[in-house]
mmCIF file of C-alpha atoms in Angstrom:
data_model
loop_
_atom_site.group_PDB
_atom_site.id
_atom_site.type_symbol
_atom_site.label_atom_id
_atom_site.label_comp_id
_atom_site.label_asym_id
_atom_site.label_seq_id
_atom_site.Cartn_x
_atom_site.Cartn_y
_atom_site.Cartn_z
ATOM 1 C CA MET A 21 -0.029 0.021 -0.017
ATOM 2 C CA HIS A 22 1.260 3.435 -0.951
ATOM 3 C CA LEU A 23 0.477 5.870 1.858
ATOM 4 C CA ALA A 24 -0.316 9.534 1.137
ATOM 5 C CA TYR A 25 1.972 11.993 2.853
ATOM 6 C CA LYS A 26 3.255 15.561 2.997
ATOM 7 C CA LYS A 27 6.940 16.385 3.257
ATOM 8 C CA THR A 28 8.541 19.559 4.526
ATOM 9 C CA GLY A 29 11.914 20.768 5.817
ATOM 10 C CA ASN A 30 15.522 19.702 5.865
ATOM 11 C CA GLY A 31 17.504 17.596 8.306
ATOM 12 C CA GLN A 32 17.170 14.275 10.061
ATOM 13 C CA PRO A 33 13.911 12.561 9.077
ATOM 14 C CA LEU A 34 10.980 12.809 11.491
ATOM 15 C CA VAL A 35 7.849 10.763 10.701
ATOM 16 C CA ILE A 36 4.574 11.861 12.310
ATOM 17 C CA LEU A 37 1.486 9.680 12.592
ATOM 18 C CA HIS A 38 -1.987 11.103 13.320
ATOM 19 C CA GLY A 39 -4.715 9.600 15.492
ATOM 20 C CA LEU A 40 -8.102 8.009 14.827
ATOM 21 C CA PHE A 41 -10.377 10.202 12.619
ATOM 22 C CA GLY A 42 -7.383 12.396 11.913
ATOM 23 C CA MET A 43 -5.063 13.019 8.932
ATOM 24 C CA SER A 44 -1.726 14.522 8.099
ATOM 25 C CA ASP A 45 -3.286 17.983 7.656
ATOM 26 C CA ASN A 46 -3.917 18.078 11.391
ATOM 27 C CA TRP A 47 -0.175 18.175 11.956
ATOM 28 C CA MET A 48 0.849 20.743 9.342
ATOM 29 C CA THR A 49 1.420 23.519 11.923
ATOM 30 C CA ILE A 50 3.658 21.303 14.043
ATOM 31 C CA GLY A 51 5.434 19.985 10.919
ATOM 32 C CA LYS A 52 6.176 23.433 9.578
ATOM 33 C CA ASN A 53 7.515 24.509 12.986
ATOM 34 C CA LEU A 54 9.905 21.590 13.026
ATOM 35 C CA ALA A 55 10.931 21.949 9.379
ATOM 36 C CA ASP A 56 14.022 24.085 10.080
ATOM 37 C CA ASP A 57 15.701 21.191 11.870
ATOM 38 C CA PHE A 58 14.088 18.075 10.423
ATOM 39 C CA THR A 59 12.747 16.628 7.163
ATOM 40 C CA VAL A 60 9.197 16.011 8.366
ATOM 41 C CA TYR A 61 7.008 13.316 6.841
ATOM 42 C CA LEU A 62 3.336 13.750 7.727
ATOM 43 C CA VAL A 63 1.764 10.413 6.852
ATOM 44 C CA ASP A 64 -1.895 9.512 6.283
ATOM 45 C CA GLN A 65 -2.473 6.043 7.746
ATOM 46 C CA ARG A 66 -4.667 3.621 5.779
ATOM 47 C CA ASN A 67 -8.373 4.428 5.764
ATOM 48 C CA HIS A 68 -7.586 8.038 6.638
ATOM 49 C CA GLY A 69 -6.844 11.244 4.759
ATOM 50 C CA GLN A 70 -5.826 10.596 1.136
ATOM 51 C CA SER A 71 -4.365 7.090 1.732
ATOM 52 C CA PRO A 72 -6.098 4.027 0.277
ATOM 53 C CA HIS A 73 -9.010 2.295 1.872
ATOM 54 C CA ALA A 74 -8.845 -1.340 2.921
ATOM 55 C CA ALA A 75 -11.085 -3.765 4.857
ATOM 56 C CA GLU A 76 -8.151 -4.900 7.021
ATOM 57 C CA PHE A 77 -7.429 -2.415 9.776
ATOM 58 C CA SER A 78 -5.281 -3.362 12.762
ATOM 59 C CA TYR A 79 -2.052 -2.274 14.393
ATOM 60 C CA PRO A 80 -0.009 -5.014 12.768
ATOM 61 C CA VAL A 81 -1.069 -3.936 9.304
ATOM 62 C CA LEU A 82 -0.610 -0.221 10.185
ATOM 63 C CA ALA A 83 2.922 -1.022 11.327
ATOM 64 C CA GLU A 84 3.591 -2.958 8.108
ATOM 65 C CA ASP A 85 2.244 -0.022 6.039
ATOM 66 C CA LEU A 86 4.705 2.235 7.842
ATOM 67 C CA TYR A 87 7.561 -0.163 7.156
ATOM 68 C CA ASP A 88 6.662 -0.214 3.475
ATOM 69 C CA PHE A 89 6.519 3.593 3.481
ATOM 70 C CA CYS A 90 9.916 3.912 5.111
ATOM 71 C CA THR A 91 11.392 1.382 2.690
ATOM 72 C CA GLN A 92 9.928 3.217 -0.321
ATOM 73 C CA HIS A 93 11.418 6.504 0.941
ATOM 74 C CA ARG A 94 14.703 4.929 2.108
ATOM 75 C CA LEU A 95 14.260 6.154 5.638
ATOM 76 C CA ASN A 96 16.519 4.797 8.331
ATOM 77 C CA GLY A 97 17.611 6.185 11.660
ATOM 78 C CA PHE A 98 14.590 8.472 11.791
ATOM 79 C CA HIS A 99 12.663 9.930 14.672
ATOM 80 C CA LEU A 100 9.037 8.601 15.024
ATOM 81 C CA LEU A 101 6.199 10.563 16.628
ATOM 82 C CA GLY A 102 2.722 9.132 16.959
ATOM 83 C CA HIS A 103 -0.392 10.607 18.538
ATOM 84 C CA SER A 104 -3.256 8.466 19.986
ATOM 85 C CA MET A 105 -3.859 5.643 17.492
ATOM 86 C CA GLY A 106 -0.677 6.762 15.725
ATOM 87 C CA GLY A 107 1.125 6.315 19.037
ATOM 88 C CA LYS A 108 0.250 2.627 19.161
ATOM 89 C CA THR A 109 1.232 2.181 15.537
ATOM 90 C CA ALA A 110 4.601 3.799 16.405
ATOM 91 C CA LEU A 111 5.066 1.580 19.452
ATOM 92 C CA LEU A 112 4.452 -1.609 17.511
ATOM 93 C CA TYR A 113 6.537 -0.463 14.571
ATOM 94 C CA ALA A 114 9.501 0.438 16.848
ATOM 95 C CA GLU A 115 9.246 -3.005 18.505
ATOM 96 C CA LYS A 116 9.319 -4.773 15.150
ATOM 97 C CA TYR A 117 11.963 -2.579 13.431
ATOM 98 C CA PRO A 118 13.994 -0.966 16.252
ATOM 99 C CA GLN A 119 17.139 -0.652 14.066
ATOM 100 C CA THR A 120 15.338 1.911 11.888
ATOM 101 C CA VAL A 121 14.170 4.242 14.663
ATOM 102 C CA HIS A 122 16.449 6.693 16.428
ATOM 103 C CA LYS A 123 14.038 8.216 18.960
ATOM 104 C CA LEU A 124 10.363 7.461 19.673
ATOM 105 C CA ILE A 125 7.712 9.941 20.915
ATOM 106 C CA VAL A 126 4.240 8.806 21.914
ATOM 107 C CA ALA A 127 1.667 11.604 22.406
ATOM 108 C CA ASP A 128 -1.182 10.963 24.854
ATOM 109 C CA MET A 129 -1.459 7.195 24.480
ATOM 110 C CA ALA A 130 -0.630 4.342 26.794
ATOM 111 C CA LEU A 131 -0.380 0.595 26.208
ATOM 112 C CA ARG A 132 -3.790 -0.391 27.581
ATOM 113 C CA SER A 133 -7.155 -0.746 25.890
ATOM 114 C CA TYR A 134 -9.513 2.207 25.677
ATOM 115 C CA ASP A 135 -13.252 2.196 25.364
ATOM 116 C CA HIS A 136 -13.947 5.904 25.616
ATOM 117 C CA PRO A 137 -17.665 6.396 24.939
ATOM 118 C CA HIS A 138 -17.009 9.666 23.112
ATOM 119 C CA PHE A 139 -14.913 8.040 20.393
ATOM 120 C CA ARG A 140 -17.579 5.412 19.824
ATOM 121 C CA SER A 141 -20.175 8.247 19.752
ATOM 122 C CA PHE A 142 -18.068 10.079 17.169
ATOM 123 C CA LEU A 143 -18.118 7.064 14.942
ATOM 124 C CA GLU A 144 -21.856 6.547 15.358
ATOM 125 C CA ALA A 145 -22.476 10.229 14.617
ATOM 126 C CA LEU A 146 -20.437 10.071 11.399
ATOM 127 C CA LEU A 147 -22.114 6.857 10.280
ATOM 128 C CA SER A 148 -25.553 8.424 10.802
ATOM 129 C CA ILE A 149 -24.793 11.036 8.116
ATOM 130 C CA ASP A 150 -25.394 10.086 4.462
ATOM 131 C CA PRO A 151 -23.132 12.316 2.483
ATOM 132 C CA ASP A 152 -25.226 11.816 -0.675
ATOM 133 C CA VAL A 153 -28.071 13.895 0.835
ATOM 134 C CA LEU A 154 -25.931 16.770 2.067
ATOM 135 C CA LYS A 155 -26.500 20.186 0.513
ATOM 136 C CA SER A 156 -23.606 21.996 2.145
ATOM 137 C CA ARG A 157 -20.930 21.736 4.857
ATOM 138 C CA ALA A 158 -23.252 23.766 7.064
ATOM 139 C CA ASP A 159 -25.867 21.089 6.550
ATOM 140 C CA ALA A 160 -23.388 18.420 7.643
ATOM 141 C CA ASP A 161 -22.407 20.486 10.706
ATOM 142 C CA ALA A 162 -26.083 20.955 11.667
ATOM 143 C CA ARG A 163 -26.703 17.208 11.419
ATOM 144 C CA LEU A 164 -23.603 16.424 13.395
ATOM 145 C CA SER A 165 -24.434 18.978 16.138
ATOM 146 C CA GLU A 166 -27.469 16.909 17.066
ATOM 147 C CA LYS A 167 -25.073 14.287 18.482
ATOM 148 C CA ILE A 168 -21.860 16.249 19.028
ATOM 149 C CA PRO A 169 -22.388 19.683 20.656
ATOM 150 C CA GLN A 170 -18.704 20.699 20.769
ATOM 151 C CA LEU A 171 -17.912 22.881 17.755
ATOM 152 C CA ARG A 172 -14.139 22.166 17.837
ATOM 153 C CA ILE A 173 -14.713 18.407 17.672
ATOM 154 C CA ARG A 174 -17.226 18.805 14.812
ATOM 155 C CA GLN A 175 -14.702 20.903 12.920
ATOM 156 C CA PHE A 176 -12.031 18.237 13.439
ATOM 157 C CA LEU A 177 -14.354 15.423 12.269
ATOM 158 C CA LEU A 178 -15.685 17.358 9.267
ATOM 159 C CA LYS A 179 -12.191 17.817 7.862
ATOM 160 C CA ASN A 180 -12.923 14.261 6.608
ATOM 161 C CA LEU A 181 -15.720 15.518 4.387
ATOM 162 C CA TYR A 182 -14.901 16.672 0.880
ATOM 163 C CA ARG A 183 -16.744 17.681 -2.298
ATOM 164 C CA THR A 184 -16.037 15.831 -5.508
ATOM 165 C CA PRO A 185 -15.741 17.552 -8.937
ATOM 166 C CA GLN A 186 -19.287 16.324 -9.549
ATOM 167 C CA ASN A 187 -20.383 18.414 -6.572
ATOM 168 C CA GLN A 188 -21.073 15.425 -4.347
ATOM 169 C CA PHE A 189 -20.006 15.089 -0.748
ATOM 170 C CA LYS A 190 -17.911 12.084 0.223
ATOM 171 C CA TRP A 191 -15.984 10.889 3.288
ATOM 172 C CA ARG A 192 -12.219 10.633 3.030
ATOM 173 C CA ILE A 193 -12.245 8.273 6.018
ATOM 174 C CA ASN A 194 -13.257 4.632 5.651
ATOM 175 C CA LEU A 195 -16.016 4.576 8.250
ATOM 176 C CA GLN A 196 -17.124 1.023 7.463
ATOM 177 C CA SER A 197 -13.642 -0.495 8.024
ATOM 178 C CA ILE A 198 -13.181 1.544 11.206
ATOM 179 C CA ALA A 199 -16.591 0.359 12.499
ATOM 180 C CA GLN A 200 -15.789 -3.278 11.741
ATOM 181 C CA ASN A 201 -12.385 -3.073 13.419
ATOM 182 C CA PHE A 202 -13.175 -0.582 16.123
ATOM 183 C CA ASP A 203 -12.720 -3.005 19.039
ATOM 184 C CA HIS A 204 -9.229 -3.874 17.811
ATOM 185 C CA ILE A 205 -8.227 -0.250 17.363
ATOM 186 C CA VAL A 206 -9.234 0.659 20.908
ATOM 187 C CA GLY A 207 -7.579 -2.486 22.246
ATOM 188 C CA GLY A 208 -4.333 -2.724 24.089
ATOM 189 C CA LEU A 209 -0.808 -3.543 22.967
ATOM 190 C CA HIS A 210 1.248 -6.400 24.439
ATOM 191 C CA LEU A 211 4.860 -5.685 23.592
ATOM 192 C CA LYS A 212 7.262 -8.640 23.870
ATOM 193 C CA SER A 213 10.481 -6.844 22.896
ATOM 194 C CA PRO A 214 9.897 -3.103 23.447
ATOM 195 C CA PHE A 215 11.932 -0.519 21.588
ATOM 196 C CA PRO A 216 15.274 -0.196 23.475
ATOM 197 C CA GLY A 217 16.124 3.367 22.349
ATOM 198 C CA PRO A 218 15.166 6.752 23.804
ATOM 199 C CA VAL A 219 11.385 7.075 24.405
ATOM 200 C CA LEU A 220 9.270 10.085 25.392
ATOM 201 C CA PHE A 221 5.627 9.792 26.483
ATOM 202 C CA LEU A 222 3.762 13.127 26.389
ATOM 203 C CA ARG A 223 0.441 13.619 28.093
ATOM 204 C CA GLY A 224 -1.991 16.478 28.776
ATOM 205 C CA ASP A 225 -3.007 16.993 32.380
ATOM 206 C CA GLN A 226 -6.601 17.479 31.233
ATOM 207 C CA SER A 227 -6.635 14.100 29.500
ATOM 208 C CA ASP A 228 -7.147 10.651 31.104
ATOM 209 C CA TYR A 229 -5.350 8.740 28.364
ATOM 210 C CA ILE A 230 -2.139 8.400 30.455
ATOM 211 C CA ASN A 231 -2.987 8.151 34.158
ATOM 212 C CA ASP A 232 -0.730 7.316 37.084
ATOM 213 C CA HIS A 233 -1.380 3.579 36.700
ATOM 214 C CA ASP A 234 -0.424 3.799 33.043
ATOM 215 C CA ILE A 235 2.806 5.510 33.935
ATOM 216 C CA LYS A 236 3.731 2.580 36.203
ATOM 217 C CA GLU A 237 3.037 0.148 33.350
ATOM 218 C CA ILE A 238 4.973 2.333 30.900
ATOM 219 C CA MET A 239 8.029 2.466 33.201
ATOM 220 C CA SER A 240 7.899 -1.295 33.670
ATOM 221 C CA VAL A 241 8.075 -1.789 29.956
ATOM 222 C CA PHE A 242 10.312 1.216 29.127
ATOM 223 C CA PRO A 243 12.470 1.749 32.288
ATOM 224 C CA GLN A 244 14.425 4.636 30.657
ATOM 225 C CA ALA A 245 11.315 6.381 29.293
ATOM 226 C CA GLU A 246 10.775 10.100 29.881
ATOM 227 C CA ILE A 247 7.289 11.280 30.874
ATOM 228 C CA SER A 248 6.271 14.914 30.224
ATOM 229 C CA THR A 249 2.992 16.455 31.206
ATOM 230 C CA ILE A 250 1.582 19.609 29.513
ATOM 231 C CA ALA A 251 -0.532 21.732 31.888
ATOM 232 C CA GLY A 252 -3.931 22.817 30.579
ATOM 233 C CA ALA A 253 -3.885 20.387 27.628
ATOM 234 C CA GLY A 254 -6.282 17.594 26.859
ATOM 235 C CA HIS A 255 -6.001 14.715 24.395
ATOM 236 C CA TRP A 256 -5.252 16.973 21.417
ATOM 237 C CA LEU A 257 -2.306 18.498 23.203
ATOM 238 C CA HIS A 258 -0.468 19.502 20.011
ATOM 239 C CA VAL A 259 -3.427 21.689 19.097
ATOM 240 C CA GLU A 260 -4.307 22.975 22.606
ATOM 241 C CA ALA A 261 -0.720 23.730 23.666
ATOM 242 C CA PRO A 262 1.437 23.806 20.480
ATOM 243 C CA ASP A 263 4.193 25.962 21.857
ATOM 244 C CA LYS A 264 4.798 23.807 24.897
ATOM 245 C CA PHE A 265 4.449 20.659 22.799
ATOM 246 C CA LEU A 266 7.101 21.869 20.404
ATOM 247 C CA GLU A 267 9.378 22.936 23.237
ATOM 248 C CA ILE A 268 9.345 19.486 24.808
ATOM 249 C CA VAL A 269 9.740 17.640 21.477
ATOM 250 C CA ARG A 270 12.679 19.819 20.432
ATOM 251 C CA LYS A 271 14.393 19.399 23.728
ATOM 252 C CA PHE A 272 14.052 15.603 23.616
ATOM 253 C CA LEU A 273 15.210 15.231 20.016
ATOM 254 C CA ALA A 274 18.193 17.585 20.634
ATOM 255 C CA LYS A 275 19.649 15.381 23.378
#
């Protein structure tokens, strides 16, 4: 599978993986800010953004997609940053191909399984909308607002909606595959040979994705891991506190 991506900057390669319902565009601001020091690859994972759709959707296949991408682009000794679902892809990839990764950053994701009702509700809300009957983006937003009152979340989700040259609305995201594989994607990782190199786990103090119990598990698996907490940030910490996020990432990668 040939993954879609955006590339910017010069320097040591840095690959960034988005989370569930996301895409590379969500990371353009971070990517451009890091472009002075790194060649940044913003990758669309399968069933997201402009990458191909496929029925199979699991962390093993996401990790293999990333391996194929890095092979195609001759990437080796690169930094790898993954957020949420992308964090688990990064963790599994770094376990399988540790010799290719220099430093690993996992943003607001632990090893355990998650069954956050809001992510399931996001999926159900998107599935309830038939893009063929939409008249405008405002129409889509109005329909989505019946189930998701938060404007910022609706704006994030509606980035997946686009208009074809035939003036029809379509989803970029493969909702059917995500729905069929949802339990796996929110499931936990069981690493047998964790990445031995430098690892940073970033969390927002307003998010419950990495709690104190998770930190104990992380440290038992990655004894040398660094844990950094960003005050005032939730799960989308790179959007809610970009300056602090960039400061911590730069400091870690510069060591």
